XYZ file of C-alpha atoms in Angstrom:
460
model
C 0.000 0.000 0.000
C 1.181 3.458 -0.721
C 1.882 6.517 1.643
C 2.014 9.786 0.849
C 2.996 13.253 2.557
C 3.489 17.148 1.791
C 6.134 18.494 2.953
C 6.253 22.499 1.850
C 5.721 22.062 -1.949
C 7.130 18.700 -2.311
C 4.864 15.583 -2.345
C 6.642 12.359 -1.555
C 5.704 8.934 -2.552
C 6.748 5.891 -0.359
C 5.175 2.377 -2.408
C 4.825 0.330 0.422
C 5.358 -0.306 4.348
C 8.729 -1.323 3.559
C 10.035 1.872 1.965
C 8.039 3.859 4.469
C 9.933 2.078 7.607
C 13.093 2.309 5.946
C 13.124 6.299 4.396
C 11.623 7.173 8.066
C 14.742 5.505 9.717
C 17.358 8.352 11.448
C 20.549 8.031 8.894
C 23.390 5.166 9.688
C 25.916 4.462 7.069
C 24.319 0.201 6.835
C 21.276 2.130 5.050
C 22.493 4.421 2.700
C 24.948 1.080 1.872
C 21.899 -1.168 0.939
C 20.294 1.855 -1.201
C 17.193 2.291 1.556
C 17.689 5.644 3.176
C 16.000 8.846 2.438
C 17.933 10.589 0.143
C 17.994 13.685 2.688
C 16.538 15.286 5.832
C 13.559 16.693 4.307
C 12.304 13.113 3.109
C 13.236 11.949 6.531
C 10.927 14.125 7.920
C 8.356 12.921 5.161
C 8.564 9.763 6.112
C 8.088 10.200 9.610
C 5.233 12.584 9.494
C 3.539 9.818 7.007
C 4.604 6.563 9.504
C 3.299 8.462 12.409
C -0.409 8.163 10.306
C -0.383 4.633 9.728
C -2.758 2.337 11.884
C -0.857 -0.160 13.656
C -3.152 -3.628 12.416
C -1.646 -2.178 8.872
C 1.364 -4.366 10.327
C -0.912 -7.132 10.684
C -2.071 -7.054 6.814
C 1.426 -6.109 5.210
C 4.415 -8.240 5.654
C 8.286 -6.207 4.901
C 9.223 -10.064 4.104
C 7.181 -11.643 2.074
C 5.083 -14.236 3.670
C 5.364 -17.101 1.654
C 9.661 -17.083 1.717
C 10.601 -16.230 5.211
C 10.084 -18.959 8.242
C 10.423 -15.688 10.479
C 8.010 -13.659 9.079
C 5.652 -16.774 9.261
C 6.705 -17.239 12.607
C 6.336 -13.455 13.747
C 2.459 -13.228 12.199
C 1.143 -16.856 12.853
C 2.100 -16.033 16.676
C 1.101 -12.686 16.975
C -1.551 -12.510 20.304
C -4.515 -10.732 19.318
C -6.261 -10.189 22.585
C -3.087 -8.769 23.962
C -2.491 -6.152 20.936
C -6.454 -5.217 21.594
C -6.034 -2.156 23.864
C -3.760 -0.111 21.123
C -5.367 -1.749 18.135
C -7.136 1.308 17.484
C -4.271 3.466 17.379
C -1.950 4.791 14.709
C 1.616 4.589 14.991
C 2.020 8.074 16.154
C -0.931 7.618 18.946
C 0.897 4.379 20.371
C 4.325 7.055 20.741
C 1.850 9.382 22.740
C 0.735 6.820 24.925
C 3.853 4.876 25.252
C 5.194 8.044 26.760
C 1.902 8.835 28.703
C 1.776 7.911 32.542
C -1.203 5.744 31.719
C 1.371 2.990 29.830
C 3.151 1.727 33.396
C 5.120 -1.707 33.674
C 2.321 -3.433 34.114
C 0.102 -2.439 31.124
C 3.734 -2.893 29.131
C 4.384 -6.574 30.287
C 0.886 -7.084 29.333
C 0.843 -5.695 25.673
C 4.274 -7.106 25.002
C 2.902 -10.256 23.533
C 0.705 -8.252 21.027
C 3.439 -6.304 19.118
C 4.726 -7.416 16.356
C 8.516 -6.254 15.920
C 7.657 -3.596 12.795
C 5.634 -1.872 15.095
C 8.073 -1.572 17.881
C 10.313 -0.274 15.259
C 8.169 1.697 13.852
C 6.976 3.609 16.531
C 10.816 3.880 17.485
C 11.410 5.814 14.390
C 9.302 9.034 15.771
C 11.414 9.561 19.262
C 14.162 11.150 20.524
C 16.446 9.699 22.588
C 15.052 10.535 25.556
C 11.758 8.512 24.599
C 13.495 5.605 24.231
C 14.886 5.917 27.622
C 11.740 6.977 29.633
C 9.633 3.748 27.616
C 12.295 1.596 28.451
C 12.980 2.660 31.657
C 8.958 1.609 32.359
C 9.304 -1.855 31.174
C 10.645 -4.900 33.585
C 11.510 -8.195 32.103
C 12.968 -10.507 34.918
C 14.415 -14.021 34.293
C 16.026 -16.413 35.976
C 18.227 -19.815 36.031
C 20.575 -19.897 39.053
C 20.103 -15.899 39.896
C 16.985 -13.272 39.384
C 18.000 -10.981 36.481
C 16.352 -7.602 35.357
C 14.636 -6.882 38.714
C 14.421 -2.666 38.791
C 17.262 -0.987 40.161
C 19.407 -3.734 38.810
C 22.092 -3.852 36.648
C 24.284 -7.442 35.869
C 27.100 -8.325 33.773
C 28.281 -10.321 31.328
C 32.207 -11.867 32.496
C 34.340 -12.239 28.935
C 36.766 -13.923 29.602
C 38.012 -14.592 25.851
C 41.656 -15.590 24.770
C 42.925 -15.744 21.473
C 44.051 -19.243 21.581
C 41.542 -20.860 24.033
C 44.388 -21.055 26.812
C 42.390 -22.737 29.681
C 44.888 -20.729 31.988
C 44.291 -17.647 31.151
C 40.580 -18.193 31.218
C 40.622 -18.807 34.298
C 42.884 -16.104 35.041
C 40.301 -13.591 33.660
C 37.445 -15.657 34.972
C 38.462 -14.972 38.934
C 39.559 -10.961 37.903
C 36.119 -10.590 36.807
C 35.058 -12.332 40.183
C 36.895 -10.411 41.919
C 35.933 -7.106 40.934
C 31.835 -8.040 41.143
C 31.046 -9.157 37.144
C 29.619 -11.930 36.468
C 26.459 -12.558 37.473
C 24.229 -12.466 33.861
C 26.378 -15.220 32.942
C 30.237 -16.081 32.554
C 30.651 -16.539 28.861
C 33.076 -17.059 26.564
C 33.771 -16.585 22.503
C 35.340 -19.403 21.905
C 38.189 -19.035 18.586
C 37.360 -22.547 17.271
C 33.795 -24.716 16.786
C 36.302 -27.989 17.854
C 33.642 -29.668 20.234
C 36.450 -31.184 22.089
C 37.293 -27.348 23.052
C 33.548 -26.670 23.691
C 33.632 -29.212 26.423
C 36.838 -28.301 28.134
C 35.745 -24.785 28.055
C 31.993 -25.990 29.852
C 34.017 -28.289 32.190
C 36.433 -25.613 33.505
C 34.345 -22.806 33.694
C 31.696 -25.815 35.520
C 34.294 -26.427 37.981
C 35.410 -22.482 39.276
C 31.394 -22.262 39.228
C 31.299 -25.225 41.608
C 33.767 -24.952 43.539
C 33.360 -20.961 44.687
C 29.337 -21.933 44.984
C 28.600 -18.711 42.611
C 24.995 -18.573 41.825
C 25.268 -17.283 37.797
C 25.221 -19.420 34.687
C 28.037 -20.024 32.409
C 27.808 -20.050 28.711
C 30.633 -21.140 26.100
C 28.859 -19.341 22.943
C 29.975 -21.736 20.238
C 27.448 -22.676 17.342
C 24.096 -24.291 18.540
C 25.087 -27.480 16.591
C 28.447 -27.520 18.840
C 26.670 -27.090 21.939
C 23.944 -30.006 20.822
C 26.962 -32.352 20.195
C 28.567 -31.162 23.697
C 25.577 -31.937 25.340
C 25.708 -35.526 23.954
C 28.864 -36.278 25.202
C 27.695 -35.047 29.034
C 28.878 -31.554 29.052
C 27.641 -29.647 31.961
C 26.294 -27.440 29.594
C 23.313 -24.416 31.609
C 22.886 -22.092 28.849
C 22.761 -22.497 25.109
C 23.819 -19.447 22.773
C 23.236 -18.900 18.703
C 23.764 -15.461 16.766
C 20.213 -14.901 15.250
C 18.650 -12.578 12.744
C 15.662 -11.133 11.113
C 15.171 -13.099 8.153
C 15.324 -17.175 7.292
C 18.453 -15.610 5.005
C 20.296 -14.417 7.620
C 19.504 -16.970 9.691
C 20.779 -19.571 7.135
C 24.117 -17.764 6.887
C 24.734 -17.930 10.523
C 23.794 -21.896 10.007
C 21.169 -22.366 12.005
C 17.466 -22.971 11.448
C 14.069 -22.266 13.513
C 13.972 -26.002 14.305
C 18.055 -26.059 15.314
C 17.134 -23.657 18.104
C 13.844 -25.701 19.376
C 15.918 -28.818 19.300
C 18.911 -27.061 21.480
C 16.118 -25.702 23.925
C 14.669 -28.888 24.549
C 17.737 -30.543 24.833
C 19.011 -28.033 27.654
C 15.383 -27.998 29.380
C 15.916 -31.911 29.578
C 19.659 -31.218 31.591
C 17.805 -29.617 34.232
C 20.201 -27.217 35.596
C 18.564 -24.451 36.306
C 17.492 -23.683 40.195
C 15.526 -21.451 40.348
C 14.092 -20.848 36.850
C 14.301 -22.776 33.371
C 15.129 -20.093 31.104
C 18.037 -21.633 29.026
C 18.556 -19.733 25.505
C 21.260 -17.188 24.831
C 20.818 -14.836 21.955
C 23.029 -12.078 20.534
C 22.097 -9.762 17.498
C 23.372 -6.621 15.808
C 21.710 -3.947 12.926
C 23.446 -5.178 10.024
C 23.680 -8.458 10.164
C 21.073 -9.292 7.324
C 22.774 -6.729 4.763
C 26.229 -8.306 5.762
C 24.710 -11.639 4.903
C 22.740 -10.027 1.440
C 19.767 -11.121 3.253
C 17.514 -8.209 3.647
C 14.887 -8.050 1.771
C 15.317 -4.324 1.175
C 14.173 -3.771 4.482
C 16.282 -1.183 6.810
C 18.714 -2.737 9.543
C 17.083 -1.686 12.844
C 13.746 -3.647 11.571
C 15.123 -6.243 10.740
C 16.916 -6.244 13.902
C 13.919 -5.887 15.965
C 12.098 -9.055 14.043
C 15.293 -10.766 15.567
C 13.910 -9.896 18.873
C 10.960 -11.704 17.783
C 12.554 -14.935 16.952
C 14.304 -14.743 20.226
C 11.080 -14.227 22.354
C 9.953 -17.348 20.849
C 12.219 -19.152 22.623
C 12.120 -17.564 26.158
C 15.358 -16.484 26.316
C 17.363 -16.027 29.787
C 19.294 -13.065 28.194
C 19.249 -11.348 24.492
C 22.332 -8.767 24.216
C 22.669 -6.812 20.899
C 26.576 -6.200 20.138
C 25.506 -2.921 18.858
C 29.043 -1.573 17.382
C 30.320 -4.821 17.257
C 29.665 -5.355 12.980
C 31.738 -2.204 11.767
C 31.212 1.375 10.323
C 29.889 0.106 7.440
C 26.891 -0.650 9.673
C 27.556 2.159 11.992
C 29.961 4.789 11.052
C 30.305 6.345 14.555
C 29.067 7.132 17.964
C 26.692 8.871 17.172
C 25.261 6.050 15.086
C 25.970 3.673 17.606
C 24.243 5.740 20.777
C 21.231 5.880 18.468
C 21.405 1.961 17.662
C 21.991 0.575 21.366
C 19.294 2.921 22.566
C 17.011 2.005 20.155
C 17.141 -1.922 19.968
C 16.873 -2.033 23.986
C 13.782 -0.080 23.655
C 12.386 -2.460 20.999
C 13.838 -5.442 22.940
C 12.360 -4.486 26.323
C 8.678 -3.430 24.258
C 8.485 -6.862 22.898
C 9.063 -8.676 26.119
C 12.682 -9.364 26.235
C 15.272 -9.405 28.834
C 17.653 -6.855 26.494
C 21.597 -6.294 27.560
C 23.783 -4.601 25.612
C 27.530 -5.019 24.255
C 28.371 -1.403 24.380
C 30.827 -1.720 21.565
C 32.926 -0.540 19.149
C 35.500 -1.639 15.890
C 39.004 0.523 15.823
C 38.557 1.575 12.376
C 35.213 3.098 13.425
C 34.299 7.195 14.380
C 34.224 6.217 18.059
C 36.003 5.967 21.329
C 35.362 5.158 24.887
C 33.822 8.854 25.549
C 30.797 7.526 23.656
C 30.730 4.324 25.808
C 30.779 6.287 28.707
C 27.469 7.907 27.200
C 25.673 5.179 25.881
C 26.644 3.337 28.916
C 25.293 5.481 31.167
C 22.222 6.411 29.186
C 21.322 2.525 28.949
C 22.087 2.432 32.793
C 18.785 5.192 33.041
C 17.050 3.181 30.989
C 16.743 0.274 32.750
C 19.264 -2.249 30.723
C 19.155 -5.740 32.028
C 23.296 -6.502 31.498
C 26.527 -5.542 29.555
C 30.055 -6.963 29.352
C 32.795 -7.003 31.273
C 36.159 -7.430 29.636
C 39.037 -7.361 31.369
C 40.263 -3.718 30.457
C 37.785 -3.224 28.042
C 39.755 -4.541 25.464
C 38.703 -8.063 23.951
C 42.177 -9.626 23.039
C 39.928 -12.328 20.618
C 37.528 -10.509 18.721
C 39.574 -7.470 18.393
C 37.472 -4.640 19.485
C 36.191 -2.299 22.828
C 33.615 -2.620 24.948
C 33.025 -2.368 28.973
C 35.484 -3.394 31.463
C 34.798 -4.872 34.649
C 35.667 -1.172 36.083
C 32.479 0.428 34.006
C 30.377 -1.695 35.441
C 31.340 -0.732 38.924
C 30.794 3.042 37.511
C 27.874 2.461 36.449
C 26.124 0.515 39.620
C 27.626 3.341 41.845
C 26.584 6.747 40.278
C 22.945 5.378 39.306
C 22.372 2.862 42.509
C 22.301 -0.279 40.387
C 22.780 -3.282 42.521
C 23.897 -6.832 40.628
C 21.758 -9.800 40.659
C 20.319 -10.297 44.594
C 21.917 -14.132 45.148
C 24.589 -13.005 43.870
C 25.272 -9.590 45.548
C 24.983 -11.942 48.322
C 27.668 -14.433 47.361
C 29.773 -11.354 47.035
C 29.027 -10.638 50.601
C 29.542 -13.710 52.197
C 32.882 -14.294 50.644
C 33.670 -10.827 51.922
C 33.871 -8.701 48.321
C 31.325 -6.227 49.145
C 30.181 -4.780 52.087
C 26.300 -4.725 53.467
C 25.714 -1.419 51.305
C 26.836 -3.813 48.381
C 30.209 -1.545 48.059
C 33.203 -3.048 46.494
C 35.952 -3.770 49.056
C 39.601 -3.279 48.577
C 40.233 -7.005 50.712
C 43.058 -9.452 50.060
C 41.839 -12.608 47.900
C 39.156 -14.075 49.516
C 40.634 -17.944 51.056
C 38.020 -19.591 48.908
C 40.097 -18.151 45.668
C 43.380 -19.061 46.523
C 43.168 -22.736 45.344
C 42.109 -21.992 42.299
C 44.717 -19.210 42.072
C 47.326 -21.502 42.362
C 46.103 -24.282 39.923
C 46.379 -21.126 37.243
């Protein structure tokens, strides 16, 4: 269906949904690359003005994928919760940004609706704010999970432990593994990138990070984020395996190039689930995204990156997820050419992440051959902190020796939790407590290594 708009004496004509969602989108450099972008400010502003008139159930009627060739545009529609999308159904796009920032859209009313979004309309509707509306909407919505620890509660704020190495080097895991400890990370999960799919690795990797979990009694998760296939094949050999983790997309295209398939990820889920690790919750699925991965893959559909980056979101939700992270700077200025791009990117898929029901960290991120540096960490970083962000990394000095680029070190995190009153993960504040690492006001404390470390120590 076609949109128009005025704008002065120009009339602009945008053919279909598509074009509309992707001429409306605030400039990066991944959309002018795949052709989509308005040409220039003015038909920005077109676009906008002429997505803020569209009816929400048009979303319902028009697929940006074509039905008939994409599993996740199938998968999106065919699940979409009717009686949940009922109280905005009525509304255009630019009505649902009035009363997403109204008082009368609280957490509650939020959790409830979640289920009756599809992700165009979450990124739609993300298109019309500033970035202090994605902040305040975000900051309203709680999405709390759970496996070993309780993860998203308000006034929370958990981390990711990275302990990568570039050649696998169990020793200086572990090495990294107990800084991170040390210094409070760690309680979203203890993951690592591992450089090789070798399931022999995989397992190692699982066992060791198994046994520091073990013997320290920390109540977190640990994830080695090899392919889904490498973690189903770990898993039959008796791996100790809690979470499972696969890079996902927006499309069946981009899906396909990371090698995985709708039915790959059920499998892995129900092969976890039947481990039953978990104590206090079953939520067992790791997912990390990025705008740009479709184009990067030629798998886009002509659709622009931060859609298809919230439909992502909507694959993952199928799956109940205990943590989805987008690696926002992580894919390169060809994606995102600066901070500026990047702010706008991390800010907007935790918004759309949190609006559609998911439990939304963030690799606050960048390439070295990209327009940033860690001043614009510091501000996304702290903006995401306001806004209610379930997780980020810690890397040991922000540097990831692996995958060659910066994100947050275990020190940012400690920023972070101090100057906005973030607190990590309850049972795990208060394993940090009882081993002596913080004191009762959940402070940090400059203590000798704690007895229970020094074994461990010694083995690396």
């Amino acid at each position: 269906m076609a949109h128009h708009q005025n704008v002065g004496t120009s009339r602009y004509l945008f053919e279909d949904l598509k074009t509309l969602l992707a001429r409306a989108s605030p400039f990066r450099s991944g959309d002018a690359l795949a052709g989509v972008a308005a040409k220039d400010a003015v038909e920005r502003v077109a676009a906008q003005r002429a997505l803020a008139d569209v009816p929400l159930r048009a979303f319902l009627a028009e697929a940006v994928v074509p039905y008939e060739s994409d599993d996740v545009t199938r998968l999106l529609l065919d699940g979409h919760d009717g009686r949940a999308f009922a109280p905005v159904g009525h509304m255009t796009v630019g009505e649902f940004r009035d009363w997403l920032l109204s008082d009368e859209a609280d957490s509650a009313r939020l959790s409830g609706l979640a289920r009756g979004l599809t992700p165009e309309m979450v990124a739609a509707v993300s298109k019309l704010m500033r970035l202090q509306d994605l902040v305040l909407v975000a900051a309203k919505c709680e999405v709390v999970t759970r496996f070993r620890n309780t993860l998203g509660l308000r006034g929370h704020m958990s981390t990711r432990l990275q302990p990568n190495h570039p050649t696998d080097d169990l020793q200086g895991v572990a090495a990294a593994v107990l800084d991170g400890l040390f210094l409070g990370a760690g309680d979203a999960v203890i993951g690592i990138n591992p450089v090789t799919e070798s399931v022999e690795r995989f397992v190692e990797l699982t066992s060791l990070l198994d046994r520091v979990r073990r013997h320290l009694d920390i109540p977190t998760q640990a994830c080695v984020l090899g392919h889904v296939t490498t973690a189903l094949a770990a898993m039959k050999r008796g791996a100790p395996v809690d979470l499972v983790f696969q890079s996902i997309g927006g499309t069946e295209g981009t899906n396909r190039s990371f090698g995985v398939t709708l039915s790959m990820l059920a499998e892995a889920r129900e092969a976890a689930l039947a481990l039953r690790r978990g104590t206090i919750g079953d939520h067992v699925m790791y997912f990390e995204t990025g705008q740009g991965s479709a184009l990067s893959a030629d798998a886009h559909s002509g659709v622009d990156q931060q859609t298809l980056e919230a439909r992502a979101y909507g694959v993952a939700r199928t799956f109940s997820p205990l943590l989805v992270n987008t690696v926002v700077g992580f894919i390169g200025p060809e994606y995102l050419a600066d901070g500026k791009q990047i702010t706008r990117a991390g800010l907007e898929d935790h918004f759309c992440g949190k609006l559609l029901g998911l439990p939304m960290g963030c690799d606050v991120c960048y390439t070295v051959h990209a327009d940033a540096d860690q001043d614009d960490v510091d501000a996304l970083l702290t903006l995401l902190g306001v806004a209610g962000c379930n997780y980020i990394m810690g890397v040991p000095g922000s540097d990831d020796v692996m995958l060659n680029y910066q994100s947050t070190s275990f020190h940012d995190a400690l920023y972070v939790r101090k100057v906005l009153g973030k607190r990590p993960a309850p049972e795990f504040e208060s394993w940090l407590e009882r081993i002596g690492l913080v004191d009762a006001a959940g402070q940090l404390q400059q203590v000798e290594l704690p007895a229970a470390f020094r074994p461990l120590l010694g083995s690396v």
